[in-house]
Amino acid sequence: MDDSLRQEMCGILRGTRTLLQEFQEMGVEGIPLSAAPVAKAAPEREPIGSGVESRETLDEIRADLGECRRCPLAEKRQKIVFGHGNPQARLVFVGEAPGREEDIQGLPFVGEAGQLLDRILFAMGLGREDVYICNVGKCRPPGNRDPLPEEVAACEPFLKRQLAAIRPRLLVALGRCAAQTLLRDRTPISRLRGQWREYQGIPLMPTYHPAYLLRNPNGKKDVWEDMKKVMRRLREEASE
Ligand code: URA
Ligand code: URA
């Protein structure tokens, strides 16, 4: 076996070990072997209510955002992180704002917290291509501080339009910033998590942010409980 193949195999085995350790910490008892219902092609959407809701596409919204200078975060950012994934996703994850890696790559959740999010998705039987992932803030706040209220205010209309364009069946708010912003509720995330709420008529599950889980692995069991609720509801929705 040549060295590069050996290295690749060692990498895969290390990744598998990390994944299994993660499952143990989360309390995952088994993973779905068949594709989760969310992974099936999204059926043609029926207009909800009066049918006057957004018909914009994500590409149109991205074009409108342009090289955004609507808040001071534009000064120091490298790349705007608009969001990524399936434009017809039945499940959307909303995080806080890009970190260092995301700012470099222009993609959401590609750093360490993102790798943990990938492992959570894997346990749910999902991949990135099945869901859509975005953030409240589209530019990196210096030093990864929380986005300021005026920065959130400048950015939030775009998130709203993204969610209106995708019209997912379910939303997951990752962490305090996303949960409190979307719900307009200052209740601590430790009390918000695990309870179904609603955003613009879409059921929303608040849970802990993966970056928080990196610092507090004890929270992984809670997040897995929350994700089991999400999986159950997705299954119910799919069989309706
Ligand atoms: N944390 C977030 O909230 N979003 C990202 O995209 C990356 C890290
Ligand atoms: N603080 C946050 O901002 N998010 C969490 O998930 C937990 C603590």
PDB file of C-alpha atoms and ligand atoms in Angstrom:
ATOM      1  CA  MET A   1       0.000   0.000   0.000  1.00  0.00           C
ATOM      2  CA  ASP A   2       1.493   3.354  -0.863  1.00  0.00           C
ATOM      3  CA  ASP A   3       1.939   6.020   1.780  1.00  0.00           C
ATOM      4  CA  SER A   4      -0.771   8.376   0.600  1.00  0.00           C
ATOM      5  CA  LEU A   5      -3.386   5.599   0.632  1.00  0.00           C
ATOM      6  CA  ARG A   6      -2.247   4.490   4.078  1.00  0.00           C
ATOM      7  CA  GLN A   7      -2.500   8.080   5.320  1.00  0.00           C
ATOM      8  CA  GLU A   8      -5.939   8.428   3.847  1.00  0.00           C
ATOM      9  CA  MET A   9      -7.122   5.227   5.536  1.00  0.00           C
ATOM     10  CA  CYS A  10      -5.686   6.324   8.870  1.00  0.00           C
ATOM     11  CA  GLY A  11      -7.550   9.618   8.474  1.00  0.00           C
ATOM     12  CA  ILE A  12     -10.825   7.796   7.802  1.00  0.00           C
ATOM     13  CA  LEU A  13     -10.329   5.571  10.848  1.00  0.00           C
ATOM     14  CA  ARG A  14      -9.543   8.581  13.043  1.00  0.00           C
ATOM     15  CA  GLY A  15     -12.698  10.270  11.754  1.00  0.00           C
ATOM     16  CA  THR A  16     -14.744   7.160  12.490  1.00  0.00           C
ATOM     17  CA  ARG A  17     -13.384   7.004  16.023  1.00  0.00           C
ATOM     18  CA  THR A  18     -14.271  10.692  16.587  1.00  0.00           C
ATOM     19  CA  LEU A  19     -17.761  10.013  15.274  1.00  0.00           C
ATOM     20  CA  LEU A  20     -18.287   7.008  17.544  1.00  0.00           C
ATOM     21  CA  GLN A  21     -16.985   8.950  20.551  1.00  0.00           C
ATOM     22  CA  GLU A  22     -19.396  11.737  19.670  1.00  0.00           C
ATOM     23  CA  PHE A  23     -22.329   9.325  19.495  1.00  0.00           C
ATOM     24  CA  GLN A  24     -21.408   7.969  22.908  1.00  0.00           C
ATOM     25  CA  GLU A  25     -21.301  11.478  24.398  1.00  0.00           C
ATOM     26  CA  MET A  26     -24.603  12.422  22.785  1.00  0.00           C
ATOM     27  CA  GLY A  27     -26.276   9.180  23.863  1.00  0.00           C
ATOM     28  CA  VAL A  28     -27.028   8.155  20.269  1.00  0.00           C
ATOM     29  CA  GLU A  29     -28.342   4.587  20.337  1.00  0.00           C
ATOM     30  CA  GLY A  30     -28.491   3.962  16.613  1.00  0.00           C
ATOM     31  CA  ILE A  31     -28.559   5.925  13.417  1.00  0.00           C
ATOM     32  CA  PRO A  32     -31.145   5.735  10.657  1.00  0.00           C
ATOM     33  CA  LEU A  33     -29.792   3.530   7.881  1.00  0.00           C
ATOM     34  CA  SER A  34     -32.361   4.548   5.303  1.00  0.00           C
ATOM     35  CA  ALA A  35     -32.482   8.127   4.147  1.00  0.00           C
ATOM     36  CA  ALA A  36     -34.341  10.388   6.531  1.00  0.00           C
ATOM     37  CA  PRO A  37     -37.601  11.746   5.104  1.00  0.00           C
ATOM     38  CA  VAL A  38     -35.973  15.136   4.851  1.00  0.00           C
ATOM     39  CA  ALA A  39     -33.595  13.751   2.270  1.00  0.00           C
ATOM     40  CA  LYS A  40     -36.351  12.865  -0.168  1.00  0.00           C
ATOM     41  CA  ALA A  41     -37.043  15.276  -2.961  1.00  0.00           C
ATOM     42  CA  ALA A  42     -39.170  18.066  -1.605  1.00  0.00           C
ATOM     43  CA  PRO A  43     -42.697  17.883  -3.007  1.00  0.00           C
ATOM     44  CA  GLU A  44     -43.969  20.824  -4.981  1.00  0.00           C
ATOM     45  CA  ARG A  45     -44.991  23.410  -2.383  1.00  0.00           C
ATOM     46  CA  GLU A  46     -48.519  24.597  -2.165  1.00  0.00           C
ATOM     47  CA  PRO A  47     -48.954  28.280  -1.512  1.00  0.00           C
ATOM     48  CA  ILE A  48     -49.656  28.827   2.160  1.00  0.00           C
ATOM     49  CA  GLY A  49     -52.630  30.977   3.112  1.00  0.00           C
ATOM     50  CA  SER A  50     -53.311  33.682   0.575  1.00  0.00           C
ATOM     51  CA  GLY A  51     -50.342  32.654  -1.551  1.00  0.00           C
ATOM     52  CA  VAL A  52     -48.881  36.149  -1.415  1.00  0.00           C
ATOM     53  CA  GLU A  53     -45.686  35.076   0.304  1.00  0.00           C
ATOM     54  CA  SER A  54     -42.243  35.480  -1.185  1.00  0.00           C
ATOM     55  CA  ARG A  55     -41.508  33.991  -4.570  1.00  0.00           C
ATOM     56  CA  GLU A  56     -37.970  35.351  -4.598  1.00  0.00           C
ATOM     57  CA  THR A  57     -35.197  32.844  -5.033  1.00  0.00           C
ATOM     58  CA  LEU A  58     -32.147  32.583  -2.807  1.00  0.00           C
ATOM     59  CA  ASP A  59     -30.019  33.717  -5.749  1.00  0.00           C
ATOM     60  CA  GLU A  60     -32.091  36.876  -6.081  1.00  0.00           C
ATOM     61  CA  ILE A  61     -31.746  37.590  -2.379  1.00  0.00           C
ATOM     62  CA  ARG A  62     -27.995  36.987  -2.557  1.00  0.00           C
ATOM     63  CA  ALA A  63     -27.755  39.350  -5.517  1.00  0.00           C
ATOM     64  CA  ASP A  64     -29.664  42.016  -3.604  1.00  0.00           C
ATOM     65  CA  LEU A  65     -27.297  41.641  -0.635  1.00  0.00           C
ATOM     66  CA  GLY A  66     -24.419  42.346  -3.028  1.00  0.00           C
ATOM     67  CA  GLU A  67     -21.146  43.477  -1.479  1.00  0.00           C
ATOM     68  CA  CYS A  68     -23.097  44.592   1.574  1.00  0.00           C
ATOM     69  CA  ARG A  69     -22.009  47.730   3.452  1.00  0.00           C
ATOM     70  CA  ARG A  70     -25.137  48.109   5.549  1.00  0.00           C
ATOM     71  CA  CYS A  71     -23.244  47.788   8.855  1.00  0.00           C
ATOM     72  CA  PRO A  72     -19.675  48.320  10.102  1.00  0.00           C
ATOM     73  CA  LEU A  73     -18.838  44.591  10.041  1.00  0.00           C
ATOM     74  CA  ALA A  74     -18.235  45.042   6.300  1.00  0.00           C
ATOM     75  CA  GLU A  75     -14.941  46.816   7.133  1.00  0.00           C
ATOM     76  CA  LYS A  76     -13.137  43.810   8.537  1.00  0.00           C
ATOM     77  CA  ARG A  77     -14.822  40.856   6.932  1.00  0.00           C
ATOM     78  CA  GLN A  78     -13.176  38.837   4.222  1.00  0.00           C
ATOM     79  CA  LYS A  79     -16.194  37.016   2.789  1.00  0.00           C
ATOM     80  CA  ILE A  80     -19.916  37.321   3.287  1.00  0.00           C
ATOM     81  CA  VAL A  81     -21.381  34.041   4.528  1.00  0.00           C
ATOM     82  CA  PHE A  82     -24.835  34.003   3.003  1.00  0.00           C
ATOM     83  CA  GLY A  83     -25.853  30.400   3.684  1.00  0.00           C
ATOM     84  CA  HIS A  84     -25.482  27.049   2.008  1.00  0.00           C
ATOM     85  CA  GLY A  85     -27.401  23.889   1.277  1.00  0.00           C
ATOM     86  CA  ASN A  86     -30.599  22.703  -0.309  1.00  0.00           C
ATOM     87  CA  PRO A  87     -32.810  25.607  -1.432  1.00  0.00           C
ATOM     88  CA  GLN A  88     -35.802  23.283  -0.981  1.00  0.00           C
ATOM     89  CA  ALA A  89     -34.738  21.990   2.419  1.00  0.00           C
ATOM     90  CA  ARG A  90     -37.478  20.869   4.766  1.00  0.00           C
ATOM     91  CA  LEU A  91     -35.141  21.583   7.658  1.00  0.00           C
ATOM     92  CA  VAL A  92     -33.108  24.772   8.141  1.00  0.00           C
ATOM     93  CA  PHE A  93     -30.467  25.415  10.807  1.00  0.00           C
ATOM     94  CA  VAL A  94     -29.809  29.007  11.851  1.00  0.00           C
ATOM     95  CA  GLY A  95     -26.600  29.892  13.694  1.00  0.00           C
ATOM     96  CA  GLU A  96     -25.184  33.139  15.014  1.00  0.00           C
ATOM     97  CA  ALA A  97     -22.540  34.583  12.701  1.00  0.00           C
ATOM     98  CA  PRO A  98     -19.453  33.430  10.809  1.00  0.00           C
ATOM     99  CA  GLY A  99     -16.242  32.703  12.686  1.00  0.00           C
ATOM    100  CA  ARG A 100     -12.680  32.805  11.391  1.00  0.00           C
ATOM    101  CA  GLU A 101     -12.847  29.800   9.046  1.00  0.00           C
ATOM    102  CA  GLU A 102     -16.265  30.766   7.702  1.00  0.00           C
ATOM    103  CA  ASP A 103     -15.023  34.297   7.016  1.00  0.00           C
ATOM    104  CA  ILE A 104     -12.153  32.858   4.970  1.00  0.00           C
ATOM    105  CA  GLN A 105     -14.200  30.296   3.033  1.00  0.00           C
ATOM    106  CA  GLY A 106     -17.487  32.190   2.709  1.00  0.00           C
ATOM    107  CA  LEU A 107     -19.394  29.098   3.896  1.00  0.00           C
ATOM    108  CA  PRO A 108     -21.332  28.545   7.130  1.00  0.00           C
ATOM    109  CA  PHE A 109     -20.155  26.178   9.854  1.00  0.00           C
ATOM    110  CA  VAL A 110     -16.930  24.972   8.286  1.00  0.00           C
ATOM    111  CA  GLY A 111     -14.744  25.383  11.403  1.00  0.00           C
ATOM    112  CA  GLU A 112     -14.573  23.168  14.453  1.00  0.00           C
ATOM    113  CA  ALA A 113     -18.166  23.885  15.508  1.00  0.00           C
ATOM    114  CA  GLY A 114     -19.235  23.066  11.958  1.00  0.00           C
ATOM    115  CA  GLN A 115     -17.521  19.696  12.097  1.00  0.00           C
ATOM    116  CA  LEU A 116     -19.481  18.937  15.245  1.00  0.00           C
ATOM    117  CA  LEU A 117     -22.658  20.038  13.463  1.00  0.00           C
ATOM    118  CA  ASP A 118     -21.767  17.596  10.646  1.00  0.00           C
ATOM    119  CA  ARG A 119     -21.523  14.765  13.186  1.00  0.00           C
ATOM    120  CA  ILE A 120     -24.905  15.722  14.648  1.00  0.00           C
ATOM    121  CA  LEU A 121     -26.390  15.744  11.127  1.00  0.00           C
ATOM    122  CA  PHE A 122     -24.810  12.364  10.413  1.00  0.00           C
ATOM    123  CA  ALA A 123     -26.420  10.917  13.545  1.00  0.00           C
ATOM    124  CA  MET A 124     -29.735  12.243  12.245  1.00  0.00           C
ATOM    125  CA  GLY A 125     -29.178  10.414   8.943  1.00  0.00           C
ATOM    126  CA  LEU A 126     -28.654  13.705   7.137  1.00  0.00           C
ATOM    127  CA  GLY A 127     -25.983  15.418   5.126  1.00  0.00           C
ATOM    128  CA  ARG A 128     -25.423  19.038   4.237  1.00  0.00           C
ATOM    129  CA  GLU A 129     -27.106  18.518   0.876  1.00  0.00           C
ATOM    130  CA  ASP A 130     -30.374  17.679   2.673  1.00  0.00           C
ATOM    131  CA  VAL A 131     -30.621  20.813   4.785  1.00  0.00           C
ATOM    132  CA  TYR A 132     -29.948  24.534   4.528  1.00  0.00           C
ATOM    133  CA  ILE A 133     -27.603  26.235   6.984  1.00  0.00           C
ATOM    134  CA  CYS A 134     -27.316  29.973   7.544  1.00  0.00           C
ATOM    135  CA  ASN A 135     -26.751  32.523  10.273  1.00  0.00           C
ATOM    136  CA  VAL A 136     -28.403  35.561  11.807  1.00  0.00           C
ATOM    137  CA  GLY A 137     -25.313  37.614  10.899  1.00  0.00           C
ATOM    138  CA  LYS A 138     -23.631  37.259   7.518  1.00  0.00           C
ATOM    139  CA  CYS A 139     -20.278  38.862   8.378  1.00  0.00           C
ATOM    140  CA  ARG A 140     -17.782  37.898  11.041  1.00  0.00           C
ATOM    141  CA  PRO A 141     -17.843  40.032  14.183  1.00  0.00           C
ATOM    142  CA  PRO A 142     -14.242  40.799  15.241  1.00  0.00           C
ATOM    143  CA  GLY A 143     -12.921  38.299  17.774  1.00  0.00           C
ATOM    144  CA  ASN A 144     -16.150  36.301  17.411  1.00  0.00           C
ATOM    145  CA  ARG A 145     -18.065  38.602  19.734  1.00  0.00           C
ATOM    146  CA  ASP A 146     -21.860  38.452  19.562  1.00  0.00           C
ATOM    147  CA  PRO A 147     -23.294  40.596  16.768  1.00  0.00           C
ATOM    148  CA  LEU A 148     -24.517  43.969  18.123  1.00  0.00           C
ATOM    149  CA  PRO A 149     -28.225  44.808  17.955  1.00  0.00           C
ATOM    150  CA  GLU A 150     -27.660  47.263  15.097  1.00  0.00           C
ATOM    151  CA  GLU A 151     -25.681  44.631  13.160  1.00  0.00           C
ATOM    152  CA  VAL A 152     -28.480  42.103  13.665  1.00  0.00           C
ATOM    153  CA  ALA A 153     -31.025  44.724  12.617  1.00  0.00           C
ATOM    154  CA  ALA A 154     -29.138  45.389   9.368  1.00  0.00           C
ATOM    155  CA  CYS A 155     -28.820  41.696   8.527  1.00  0.00           C
ATOM    156  CA  GLU A 156     -32.060  40.171   9.765  1.00  0.00           C
ATOM    157  CA  PRO A 157     -34.240  41.251   6.821  1.00  0.00           C
ATOM    158  CA  PHE A 158     -32.089  39.022   4.592  1.00  0.00           C
ATOM    159  CA  LEU A 159     -32.496  36.037   6.912  1.00  0.00           C
ATOM    160  CA  LYS A 160     -36.233  36.636   6.917  1.00  0.00           C
ATOM    161  CA  ARG A 161     -36.291  36.661   3.133  1.00  0.00           C
ATOM    162  CA  GLN A 162     -34.154  33.511   2.959  1.00  0.00           C
ATOM    163  CA  LEU A 163     -36.551  31.662   5.254  1.00  0.00           C
ATOM    164  CA  ALA A 164     -39.541  32.952   3.297  1.00  0.00           C
ATOM    165  CA  ALA A 165     -37.936  31.730   0.046  1.00  0.00           C
ATOM    166  CA  ILE A 166     -37.107  28.260   1.392  1.00  0.00           C
ATOM    167  CA  ARG A 167     -40.242  27.862   3.476  1.00  0.00           C
ATOM    168  CA  PRO A 168     -38.891  24.898   5.427  1.00  0.00           C
ATOM    169  CA  ARG A 169     -41.175  22.637   7.429  1.00  0.00           C
ATOM    170  CA  LEU A 170     -38.981  22.972  10.519  1.00  0.00           C
ATOM    171  CA  LEU A 171     -36.342  25.313  11.876  1.00  0.00           C
ATOM    172  CA  VAL A 172     -33.558  24.687  14.371  1.00  0.00           C
ATOM    173  CA  ALA A 173     -32.112  27.728  16.145  1.00  0.00           C
ATOM    174  CA  LEU A 174     -28.531  26.995  17.164  1.00  0.00           C
ATOM    175  CA  GLY A 175     -27.705  28.860  20.356  1.00  0.00           C
ATOM    176  CA  ARG A 176     -28.831  31.931  22.194  1.00  0.00           C
ATOM    177  CA  CYS A 177     -28.374  34.532  19.461  1.00  0.00           C
ATOM    178  CA  ALA A 178     -30.434  32.664  16.837  1.00  0.00           C
ATOM    179  CA  ALA A 179     -33.127  31.580  19.283  1.00  0.00           C
ATOM    180  CA  GLN A 180     -33.531  34.981  20.940  1.00  0.00           C
ATOM    181  CA  THR A 181     -33.409  36.873  17.653  1.00  0.00           C
ATOM    182  CA  LEU A 182     -35.920  34.703  15.806  1.00  0.00           C
ATOM    183  CA  LEU A 183     -38.271  34.370  18.773  1.00  0.00           C
ATOM    184  CA  ARG A 184     -37.938  37.916  20.139  1.00  0.00           C
ATOM    185  CA  ASP A 185     -37.623  36.265  23.532  1.00  0.00           C
ATOM    186  CA  ARG A 186     -34.855  36.996  26.027  1.00  0.00           C
ATOM    187  CA  THR A 187     -35.364  33.753  27.964  1.00  0.00           C
ATOM    188  CA  PRO A 188     -31.983  32.020  28.486  1.00  0.00           C
ATOM    189  CA  ILE A 189     -31.197  29.310  25.914  1.00  0.00           C
ATOM    190  CA  SER A 190     -30.968  26.755  28.733  1.00  0.00           C
ATOM    191  CA  ARG A 191     -34.723  27.259  29.226  1.00  0.00           C
ATOM    192  CA  LEU A 192     -35.691  27.831  25.592  1.00  0.00           C
ATOM    193  CA  ARG A 193     -34.064  24.644  24.332  1.00  0.00           C
ATOM    194  CA  GLY A 194     -36.046  21.486  23.854  1.00  0.00           C
ATOM    195  CA  GLN A 195     -39.436  23.213  23.560  1.00  0.00           C
ATOM    196  CA  TRP A 196     -41.183  23.686  20.235  1.00  0.00           C
ATOM    197  CA  ARG A 197     -41.838  27.319  19.361  1.00  0.00           C
ATOM    198  CA  GLU A 198     -42.910  29.030  16.170  1.00  0.00           C
ATOM    199  CA  TYR A 199     -41.319  31.480  13.747  1.00  0.00           C
ATOM    200  CA  GLN A 200     -43.646  32.934  11.113  1.00  0.00           C
ATOM    201  CA  GLY A 201     -45.830  29.840  11.388  1.00  0.00           C
ATOM    202  CA  ILE A 202     -42.868  27.442  11.105  1.00  0.00           C
ATOM    203  CA  PRO A 203     -42.210  25.130  14.084  1.00  0.00           C
ATOM    204  CA  LEU A 204     -38.835  26.057  15.589  1.00  0.00           C
ATOM    205  CA  MET A 205     -36.697  24.023  17.958  1.00  0.00           C
ATOM    206  CA  PRO A 206     -34.124  26.010  19.943  1.00  0.00           C
ATOM    207  CA  THR A 207     -31.049  24.074  20.999  1.00  0.00           C
ATOM    208  CA  TYR A 208     -27.489  24.718  22.141  1.00  0.00           C
ATOM    209  CA  HIS A 209     -24.895  26.027  19.715  1.00  0.00           C
ATOM    210  CA  PRO A 210     -22.238  23.475  18.655  1.00  0.00           C
ATOM    211  CA  ALA A 211     -19.490  25.907  19.752  1.00  0.00           C
ATOM    212  CA  TYR A 212     -21.018  25.821  23.232  1.00  0.00           C
ATOM    213  CA  LEU A 213     -20.945  22.008  23.077  1.00  0.00           C
ATOM    214  CA  LEU A 214     -17.220  22.086  22.307  1.00  0.00           C
ATOM    215  CA  ARG A 215     -16.719  23.866  25.629  1.00  0.00           C
ATOM    216  CA  ASN A 216     -19.468  21.984  27.477  1.00  0.00           C
ATOM    217  CA  PRO A 217     -19.704  18.408  26.175  1.00  0.00           C
ATOM    218  CA  ASN A 218     -22.311  17.628  28.841  1.00  0.00           C
ATOM    219  CA  GLY A 219     -24.790  19.598  26.734  1.00  0.00           C
ATOM    220  CA  LYS A 220     -24.503  17.092  23.865  1.00  0.00           C
ATOM    221  CA  LYS A 221     -27.087  14.772  25.425  1.00  0.00           C
ATOM    222  CA  ASP A 222     -29.571  17.657  25.563  1.00  0.00           C
ATOM    223  CA  VAL A 223     -28.950  18.544  21.933  1.00  0.00           C
ATOM    224  CA  TRP A 224     -29.489  14.935  20.921  1.00  0.00           C
ATOM    225  CA  GLU A 225     -32.804  14.896  22.821  1.00  0.00           C
ATOM    226  CA  ASP A 226     -33.792  18.041  20.901  1.00  0.00           C
ATOM    227  CA  MET A 227     -32.721  16.547  17.561  1.00  0.00           C
ATOM    228  CA  LYS A 228     -34.746  13.402  18.249  1.00  0.00           C
ATOM    229  CA  LYS A 229     -37.797  15.646  18.582  1.00  0.00           C
ATOM    230  CA  VAL A 230     -36.898  17.247  15.250  1.00  0.00           C
ATOM    231  CA  MET A 231     -36.498  13.848  13.563  1.00  0.00           C
ATOM    232  CA  ARG A 232     -39.814  12.638  14.964  1.00  0.00           C
ATOM    233  CA  ARG A 233     -41.608  15.719  13.692  1.00  0.00           C
ATOM    234  CA  LEU A 234     -39.992  15.426  10.262  1.00  0.00           C
ATOM    235  CA  ARG A 235     -41.202  11.836  10.042  1.00  0.00           C
ATOM    236  CA  GLU A 236     -44.720  12.893  11.050  1.00  0.00           C
ATOM    237  CA  GLU A 237     -44.705  15.691   8.493  1.00  0.00           C
ATOM    238  CA  ALA A 238     -43.520  13.314   5.766  1.00  0.00           C
ATOM    239  CA  SER A 239     -46.270  10.785   6.456  1.00  0.00           C
ATOM    240  CA  GLU A 240     -49.039  13.385   6.474  1.00  0.00           C
TER     241      GLU A 240
HETATM  242  N1  URA B   1     -20.803  29.746  14.387  1.00  0.00           N
HETATM  243  C1  URA B   1     -21.942  30.201  13.849  1.00  0.00           C
HETATM  244  O1  URA B   1     -22.856  30.623  14.542  1.00  0.00           O
HETATM  245  N2  URA B   1     -22.064  30.178  12.528  1.00  0.00           N
HETATM  246  C2  URA B   1     -21.117  29.725  11.722  1.00  0.00           C
HETATM  247  O2  URA B   1     -21.324  29.735  10.516  1.00  0.00           O
HETATM  248  C3  URA B   1     -19.931  29.239  12.312  1.00  0.00           C
HETATM  249  C4  URA B   1     -19.797  29.264  13.637  1.00  0.00           C
HETATM  250  N1  URA B   2     -24.588  30.523  24.896  1.00  0.00           N
HETATM  251  C1  URA B   2     -24.952  30.626  23.624  1.00  0.00           C
HETATM  252  O1  URA B   2     -24.838  31.687  23.008  1.00  0.00           O
HETATM  253  N2  URA B   2     -25.451  29.562  23.008  1.00  0.00           N
HETATM  254  C2  URA B   2     -25.601  28.383  23.615  1.00  0.00           C
HETATM  255  O2  URA B   2     -26.068  27.438  22.986  1.00  0.00           O
HETATM  256  C3  URA B   2     -25.233  28.280  24.966  1.00  0.00           C
HETATM  257  C4  URA B   2     -24.727  29.362  25.587  1.00  0.00           C
END
